[in-house]
XYZ file of C-alpha atoms in Angstrom:
420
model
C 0.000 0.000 0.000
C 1.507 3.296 -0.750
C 2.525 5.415 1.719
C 0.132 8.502 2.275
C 1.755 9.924 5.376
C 4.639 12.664 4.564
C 7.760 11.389 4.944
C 10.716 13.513 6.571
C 11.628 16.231 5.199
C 15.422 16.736 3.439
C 17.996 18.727 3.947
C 21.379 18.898 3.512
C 24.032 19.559 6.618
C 26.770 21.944 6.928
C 28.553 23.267 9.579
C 27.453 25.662 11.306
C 27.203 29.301 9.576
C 26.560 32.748 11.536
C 23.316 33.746 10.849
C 24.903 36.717 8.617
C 26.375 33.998 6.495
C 23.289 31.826 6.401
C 21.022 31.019 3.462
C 17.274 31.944 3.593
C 15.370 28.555 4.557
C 11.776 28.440 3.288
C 9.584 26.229 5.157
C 7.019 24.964 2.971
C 2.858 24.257 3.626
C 3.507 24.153 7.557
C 0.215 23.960 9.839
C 0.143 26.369 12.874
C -1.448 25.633 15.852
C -4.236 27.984 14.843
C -4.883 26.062 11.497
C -3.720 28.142 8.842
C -1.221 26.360 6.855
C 1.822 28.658 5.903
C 4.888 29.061 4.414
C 7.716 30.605 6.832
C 10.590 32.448 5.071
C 13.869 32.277 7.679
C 16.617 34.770 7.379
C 19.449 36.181 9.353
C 18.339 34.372 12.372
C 15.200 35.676 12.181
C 11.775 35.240 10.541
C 11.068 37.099 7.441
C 8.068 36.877 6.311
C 5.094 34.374 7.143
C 2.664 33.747 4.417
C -0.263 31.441 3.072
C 0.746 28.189 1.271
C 2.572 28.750 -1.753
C 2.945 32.768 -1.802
C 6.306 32.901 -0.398
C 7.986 30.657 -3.582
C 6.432 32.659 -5.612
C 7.988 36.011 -4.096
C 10.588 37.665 -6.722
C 12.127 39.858 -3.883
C 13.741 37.421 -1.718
C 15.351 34.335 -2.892
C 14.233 31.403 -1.330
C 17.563 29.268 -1.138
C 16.751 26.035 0.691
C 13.076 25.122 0.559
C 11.966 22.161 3.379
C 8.514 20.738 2.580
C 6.689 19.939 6.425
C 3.020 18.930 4.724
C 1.657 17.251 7.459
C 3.946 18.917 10.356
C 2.417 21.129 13.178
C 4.839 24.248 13.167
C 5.852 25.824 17.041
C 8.057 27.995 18.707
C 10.962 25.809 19.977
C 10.439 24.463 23.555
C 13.399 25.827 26.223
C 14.580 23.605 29.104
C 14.328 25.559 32.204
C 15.425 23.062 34.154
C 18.295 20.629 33.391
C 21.256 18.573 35.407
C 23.473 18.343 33.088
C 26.342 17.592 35.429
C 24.578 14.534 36.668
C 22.624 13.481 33.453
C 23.172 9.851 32.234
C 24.981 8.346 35.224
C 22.120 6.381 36.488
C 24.033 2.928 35.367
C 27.316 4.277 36.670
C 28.532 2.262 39.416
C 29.421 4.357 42.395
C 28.870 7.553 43.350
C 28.521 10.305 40.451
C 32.034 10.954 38.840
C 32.500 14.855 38.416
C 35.736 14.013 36.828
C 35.453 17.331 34.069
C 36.110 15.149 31.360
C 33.217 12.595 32.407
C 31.082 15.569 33.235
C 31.568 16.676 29.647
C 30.780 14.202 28.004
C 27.315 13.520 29.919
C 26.741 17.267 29.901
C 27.394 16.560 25.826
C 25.724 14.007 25.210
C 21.907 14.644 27.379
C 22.047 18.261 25.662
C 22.245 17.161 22.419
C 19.212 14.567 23.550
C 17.241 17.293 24.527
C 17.771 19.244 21.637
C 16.450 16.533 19.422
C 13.296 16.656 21.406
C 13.253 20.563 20.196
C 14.510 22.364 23.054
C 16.979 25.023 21.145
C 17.785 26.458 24.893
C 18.430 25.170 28.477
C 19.003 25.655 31.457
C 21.554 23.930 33.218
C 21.976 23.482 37.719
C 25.541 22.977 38.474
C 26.593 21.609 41.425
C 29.843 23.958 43.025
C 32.174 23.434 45.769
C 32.475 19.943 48.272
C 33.558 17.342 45.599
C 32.658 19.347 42.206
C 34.652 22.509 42.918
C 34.494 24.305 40.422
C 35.133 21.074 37.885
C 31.490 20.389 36.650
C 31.069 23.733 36.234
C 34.143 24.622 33.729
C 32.941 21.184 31.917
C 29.330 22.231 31.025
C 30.914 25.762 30.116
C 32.888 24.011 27.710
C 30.345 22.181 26.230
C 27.780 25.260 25.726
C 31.182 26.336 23.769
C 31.189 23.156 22.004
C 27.250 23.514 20.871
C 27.217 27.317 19.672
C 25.338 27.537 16.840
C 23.577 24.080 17.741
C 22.072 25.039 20.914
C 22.096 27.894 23.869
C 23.214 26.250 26.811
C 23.300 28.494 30.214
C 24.421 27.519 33.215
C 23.075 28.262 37.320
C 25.899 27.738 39.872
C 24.495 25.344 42.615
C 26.591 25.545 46.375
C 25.549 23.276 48.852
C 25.789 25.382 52.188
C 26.263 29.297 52.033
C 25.838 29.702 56.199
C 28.019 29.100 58.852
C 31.326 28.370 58.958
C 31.352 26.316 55.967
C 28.875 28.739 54.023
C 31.988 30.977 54.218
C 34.215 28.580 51.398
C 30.390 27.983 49.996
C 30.019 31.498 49.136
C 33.363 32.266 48.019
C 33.116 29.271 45.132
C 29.614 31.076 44.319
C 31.227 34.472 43.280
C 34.116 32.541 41.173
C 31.462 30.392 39.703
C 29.407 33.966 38.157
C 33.222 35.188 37.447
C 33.914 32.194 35.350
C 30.488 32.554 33.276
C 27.468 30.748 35.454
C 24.934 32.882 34.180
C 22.392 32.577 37.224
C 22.804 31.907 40.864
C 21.161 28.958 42.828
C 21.329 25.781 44.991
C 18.648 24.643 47.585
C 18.185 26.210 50.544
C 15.848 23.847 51.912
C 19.149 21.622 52.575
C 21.040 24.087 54.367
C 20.960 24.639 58.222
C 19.917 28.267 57.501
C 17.669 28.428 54.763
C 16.041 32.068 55.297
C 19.943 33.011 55.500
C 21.168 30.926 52.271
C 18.777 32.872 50.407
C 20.148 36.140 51.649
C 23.651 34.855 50.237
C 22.389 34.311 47.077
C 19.991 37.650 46.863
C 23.156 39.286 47.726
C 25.409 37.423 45.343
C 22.658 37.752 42.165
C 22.696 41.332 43.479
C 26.187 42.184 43.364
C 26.893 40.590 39.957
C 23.231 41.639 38.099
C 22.338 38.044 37.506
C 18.695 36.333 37.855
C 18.350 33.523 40.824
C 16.961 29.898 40.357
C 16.302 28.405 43.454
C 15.735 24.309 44.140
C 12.923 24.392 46.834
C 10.139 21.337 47.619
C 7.954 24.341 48.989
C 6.392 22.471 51.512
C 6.955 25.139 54.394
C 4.633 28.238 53.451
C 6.240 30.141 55.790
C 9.265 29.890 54.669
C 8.238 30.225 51.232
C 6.041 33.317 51.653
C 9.732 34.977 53.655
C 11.205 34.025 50.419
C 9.003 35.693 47.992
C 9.290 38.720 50.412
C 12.876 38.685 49.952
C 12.792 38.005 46.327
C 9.766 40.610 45.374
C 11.799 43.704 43.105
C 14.957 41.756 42.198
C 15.812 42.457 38.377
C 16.464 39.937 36.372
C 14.223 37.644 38.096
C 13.612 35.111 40.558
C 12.731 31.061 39.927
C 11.575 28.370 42.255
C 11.218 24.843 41.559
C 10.270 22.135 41.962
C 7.372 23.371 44.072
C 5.947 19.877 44.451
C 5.348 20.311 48.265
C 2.565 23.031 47.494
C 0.467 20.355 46.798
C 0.215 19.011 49.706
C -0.471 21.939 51.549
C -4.865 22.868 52.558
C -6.234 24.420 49.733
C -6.615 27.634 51.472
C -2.791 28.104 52.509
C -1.504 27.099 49.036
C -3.855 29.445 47.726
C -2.449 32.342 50.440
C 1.253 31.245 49.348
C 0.690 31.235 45.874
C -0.585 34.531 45.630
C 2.516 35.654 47.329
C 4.454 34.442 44.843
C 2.326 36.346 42.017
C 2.519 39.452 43.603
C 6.563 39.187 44.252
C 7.138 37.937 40.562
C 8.374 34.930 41.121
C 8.075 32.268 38.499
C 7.792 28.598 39.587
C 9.007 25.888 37.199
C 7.316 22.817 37.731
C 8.678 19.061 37.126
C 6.173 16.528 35.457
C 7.878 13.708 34.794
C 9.574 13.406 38.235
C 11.752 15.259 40.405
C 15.416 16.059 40.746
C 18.159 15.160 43.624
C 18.591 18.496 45.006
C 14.738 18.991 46.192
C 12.160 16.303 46.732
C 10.694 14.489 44.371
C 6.961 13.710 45.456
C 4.470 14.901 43.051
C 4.213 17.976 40.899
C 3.289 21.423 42.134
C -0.286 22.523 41.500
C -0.225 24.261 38.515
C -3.586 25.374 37.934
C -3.566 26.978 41.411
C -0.739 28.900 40.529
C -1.519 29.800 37.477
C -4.890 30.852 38.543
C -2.730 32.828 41.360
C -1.341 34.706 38.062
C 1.908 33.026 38.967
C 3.906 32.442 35.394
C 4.640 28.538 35.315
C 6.931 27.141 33.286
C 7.779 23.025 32.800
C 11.059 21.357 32.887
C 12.563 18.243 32.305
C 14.237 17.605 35.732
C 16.677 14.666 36.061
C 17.804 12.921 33.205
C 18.358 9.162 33.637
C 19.895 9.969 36.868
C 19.541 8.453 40.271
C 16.743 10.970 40.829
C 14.820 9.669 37.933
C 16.484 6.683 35.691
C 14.165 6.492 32.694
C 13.826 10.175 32.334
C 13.876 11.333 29.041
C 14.391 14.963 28.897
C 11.705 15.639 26.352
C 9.718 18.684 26.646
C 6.873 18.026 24.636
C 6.462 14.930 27.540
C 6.191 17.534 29.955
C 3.525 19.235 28.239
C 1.562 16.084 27.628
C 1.886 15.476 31.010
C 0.551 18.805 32.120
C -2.911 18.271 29.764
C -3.452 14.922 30.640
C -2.373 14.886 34.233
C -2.893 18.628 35.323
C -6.098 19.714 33.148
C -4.455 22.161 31.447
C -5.292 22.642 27.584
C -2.914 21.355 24.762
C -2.154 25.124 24.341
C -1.401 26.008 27.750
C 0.312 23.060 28.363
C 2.711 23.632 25.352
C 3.296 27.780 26.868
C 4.476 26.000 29.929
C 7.620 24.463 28.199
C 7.910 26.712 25.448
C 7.138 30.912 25.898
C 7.031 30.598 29.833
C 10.195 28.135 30.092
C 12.173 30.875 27.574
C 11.136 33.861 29.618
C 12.297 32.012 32.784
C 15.325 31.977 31.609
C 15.077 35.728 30.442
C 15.195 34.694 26.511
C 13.260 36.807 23.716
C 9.913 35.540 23.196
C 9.084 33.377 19.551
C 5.698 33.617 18.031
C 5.603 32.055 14.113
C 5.252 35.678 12.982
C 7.668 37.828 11.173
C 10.307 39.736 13.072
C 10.628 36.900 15.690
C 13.571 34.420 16.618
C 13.561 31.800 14.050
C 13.558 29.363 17.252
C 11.106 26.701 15.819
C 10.465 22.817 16.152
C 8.042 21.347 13.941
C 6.292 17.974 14.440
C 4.091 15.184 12.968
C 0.436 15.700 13.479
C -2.648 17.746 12.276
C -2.642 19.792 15.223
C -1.279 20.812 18.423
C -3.401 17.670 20.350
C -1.896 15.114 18.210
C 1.970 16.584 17.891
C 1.630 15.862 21.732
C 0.520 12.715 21.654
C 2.826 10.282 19.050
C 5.146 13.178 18.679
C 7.442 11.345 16.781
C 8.731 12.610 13.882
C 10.571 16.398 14.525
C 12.391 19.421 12.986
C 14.685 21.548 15.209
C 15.333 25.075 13.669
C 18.044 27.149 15.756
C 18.479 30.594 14.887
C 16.947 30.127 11.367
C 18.553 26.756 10.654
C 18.221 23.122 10.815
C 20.193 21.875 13.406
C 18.436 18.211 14.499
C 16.262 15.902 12.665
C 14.598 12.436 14.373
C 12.625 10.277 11.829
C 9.760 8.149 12.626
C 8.876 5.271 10.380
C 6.076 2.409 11.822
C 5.257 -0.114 9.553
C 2.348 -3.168 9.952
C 2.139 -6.090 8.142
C -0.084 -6.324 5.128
C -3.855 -6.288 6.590
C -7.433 -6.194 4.752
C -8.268 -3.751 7.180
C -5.676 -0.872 6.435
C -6.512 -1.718 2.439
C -10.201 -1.293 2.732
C -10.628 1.760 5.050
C -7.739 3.213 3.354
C -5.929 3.909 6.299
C -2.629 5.548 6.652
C 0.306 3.801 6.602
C 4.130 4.488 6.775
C 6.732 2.316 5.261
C 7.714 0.197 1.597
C 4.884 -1.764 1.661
C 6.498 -4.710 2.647
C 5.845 -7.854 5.402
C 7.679 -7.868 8.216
């Protein structure tokens, strides 16, 4: 039977050109999530013009150079990873404790970002552990690979201490200020694990402070108290502040999450919630309440969390996962739930916003699927556009054995037509 699904699209590779240097890339009879179907001219980095099937080609003005047919694709802004380990990521088979040998740390930090960016997520986020047995190791590693995957992929970084009080806060907070002055781009690390908590935020207020950086905080949020001292503390501070995982807020009455989450709206604070499981550096149990926040007018955004570490083995580090979770398991709709991991997660990490419109990022992943409902459900098949280029491809073929059924209804069906 032929095959009356669209196949992937092609393209040819090349390393990777600044977006001065780069060829237009027309992508050709894309569905948005509203319906239309468009063509999407890229250019510069940028998008250049959006415009119904078929006009663009036609357009004498521009040149088109490479043309990308994604008939049958659902076109997005990229998803962003607000919430990454990359320094622990893939050792959940190691034997042992976690190596932060750099070179080890490298590679993970390597190999789970490139992972992540064939699931479509063009930025991230990445919680560094500094000081005790990392130093300042793990950290120079996953600076070295964001070096490694410019033009691929924006990889930041949040330096994590352990304890920032006390006598040992003292060598905790001295590691934190080398960390920023080696290139950690945000401050964090979990208070909720030091003897001091109220005062380990302080430290890292005054650290974010000093340097002009935003602040990304690991906390399980189960103490509203403490919580509500923190969004005092954090209320006014430019570029930002981020909790997460938040999971204990769900646990809390009704009536005092409600309290504390209106708290957080009114001090800014964004929360970044973690669907598919939790991370090592906060507890794990269950997923903050997202509608309550968002209700709060809290912005929420969705991250990944641990990948295939001892915090979560079979995590995957797909975004689009995250937002399936949030419709199916939170109530959100297949719309809000895709915001969560795509235009919230980027402004959490105080990126430019991308809407499919001209003038925008061209920061785009398109997938399989009539619509936005489907390219969450199979979400197999996947285009990964990185500052108006191509940069990751994953190809989904399934293929049944011959069957009356799929002859006579005239169903769809991928592959050569042959048995199995």
């Amino acid at each position: 039977m032929p095959d009356s699904q669209p196949q992937p699209p092609s393209h040819s590779w090349s390393s990777p050109p600044g977006p001065a240097d780069q060829a237009p890339l027309l992508l050709c009879g894309a569905r948005l999530s509203d319906g239309r179907t468009v063509d999407v001219r890229l250019g510069g980095g940028r998008i250049e013009a959006v415009g119904t099937a078929g006009s663009l080609a036609a357009d004498g003005t521009r040149a088109c150079g490479t043309r990308i047919d994604l008939g049958g694709y659902v076109l997005l802004p990229a998803p962003a990873e607000p919430h990454a380990h990359a320094d622990t990521a893939l050792s959940a088979d190691d034997c042992g404790p976690v190596s932060y040998d750099p070179q080890d740390v490298q590679r993970r930090a390597t190999e789970a970002a490139l992972l992540q960016l064939g699931h479509g997520a063009t930025a991230l986020r990445a919680h560094v552990r500094v000081g005790d047995m990392a130093g300042l190791g793990a950290l120079t590693a996953v600076l070295r690979t964001a070096r490694s995957l410019r033009g691929l992929a924006e990889l930041t970084t949040v330096a994590m201490p352990r304890v920032l009080t006390g006598t040992a806060g003292a060598d905790g907070l001295a590691v934190l200020r080398d960390a920023v002055k080696m290139g950690a781009t945000a401050v964090g690390g979990c208070p909720d694990l030091d003897p001091d908590p109220t005062g380990y935020v302080e430290a890292v207020l005054e650290v974010a402070a000093e340097h002009g950086c935003p602040v990304d905080l690991h906390t399980d949020a189960a103490d509203p108290a403490r919580l509500a001292r923190f969004a005092a503390m954090a209320g006014g501070l430019r570029p930002g502040v981020t909790l997460g995982p938040c999971g204990g807020l769900a646990r809390l009455p009704a009536e005092v999450a409600g309290r504390t989450a209106d708290r957080l709206a009114a001090a800014g604070v964004t929360v970044v919630c973690l669907p598919q499981g939790g991370c090592g550096a906060a507890d794990g149990r269950g997923a903050a309440p997202v509608r309550l926040l968002r209700s709060a007018g809290v912005r929420v955004a969705a991250g990944s969390g641990a990948l295939r570490d001892v915090s979560n083995p079979v995590g995957r580090g797909d975004p689009l996962e995250a937002a399936y979770l949030l419709a199916s398991c939170h109530g959100l709709s297949a719309g809000d739930a895709y915001a969560a991991v795509s235009t919230s997660a980027r402004a959490a990490q105080g990126l430019p916003e991308v809407r499919v419109e001209a003038g925008f990022p061209a920061e785009l992943l398109a997938v399989r699927g009539e619509g936005l409902s489907e390219a969450l459900a199979p979400a197999y098949s996947r285009v990964v556009v990185h500052g108006g280029r191509v940069v990751a491809r994953t190809s989904a073929v399934r293929e049944y054995c011959g069957s009356a059924a799929t002859g006579e209804l005239g169903l769809p069906r991928q592959g050569r037509g042959e048995t199995p």
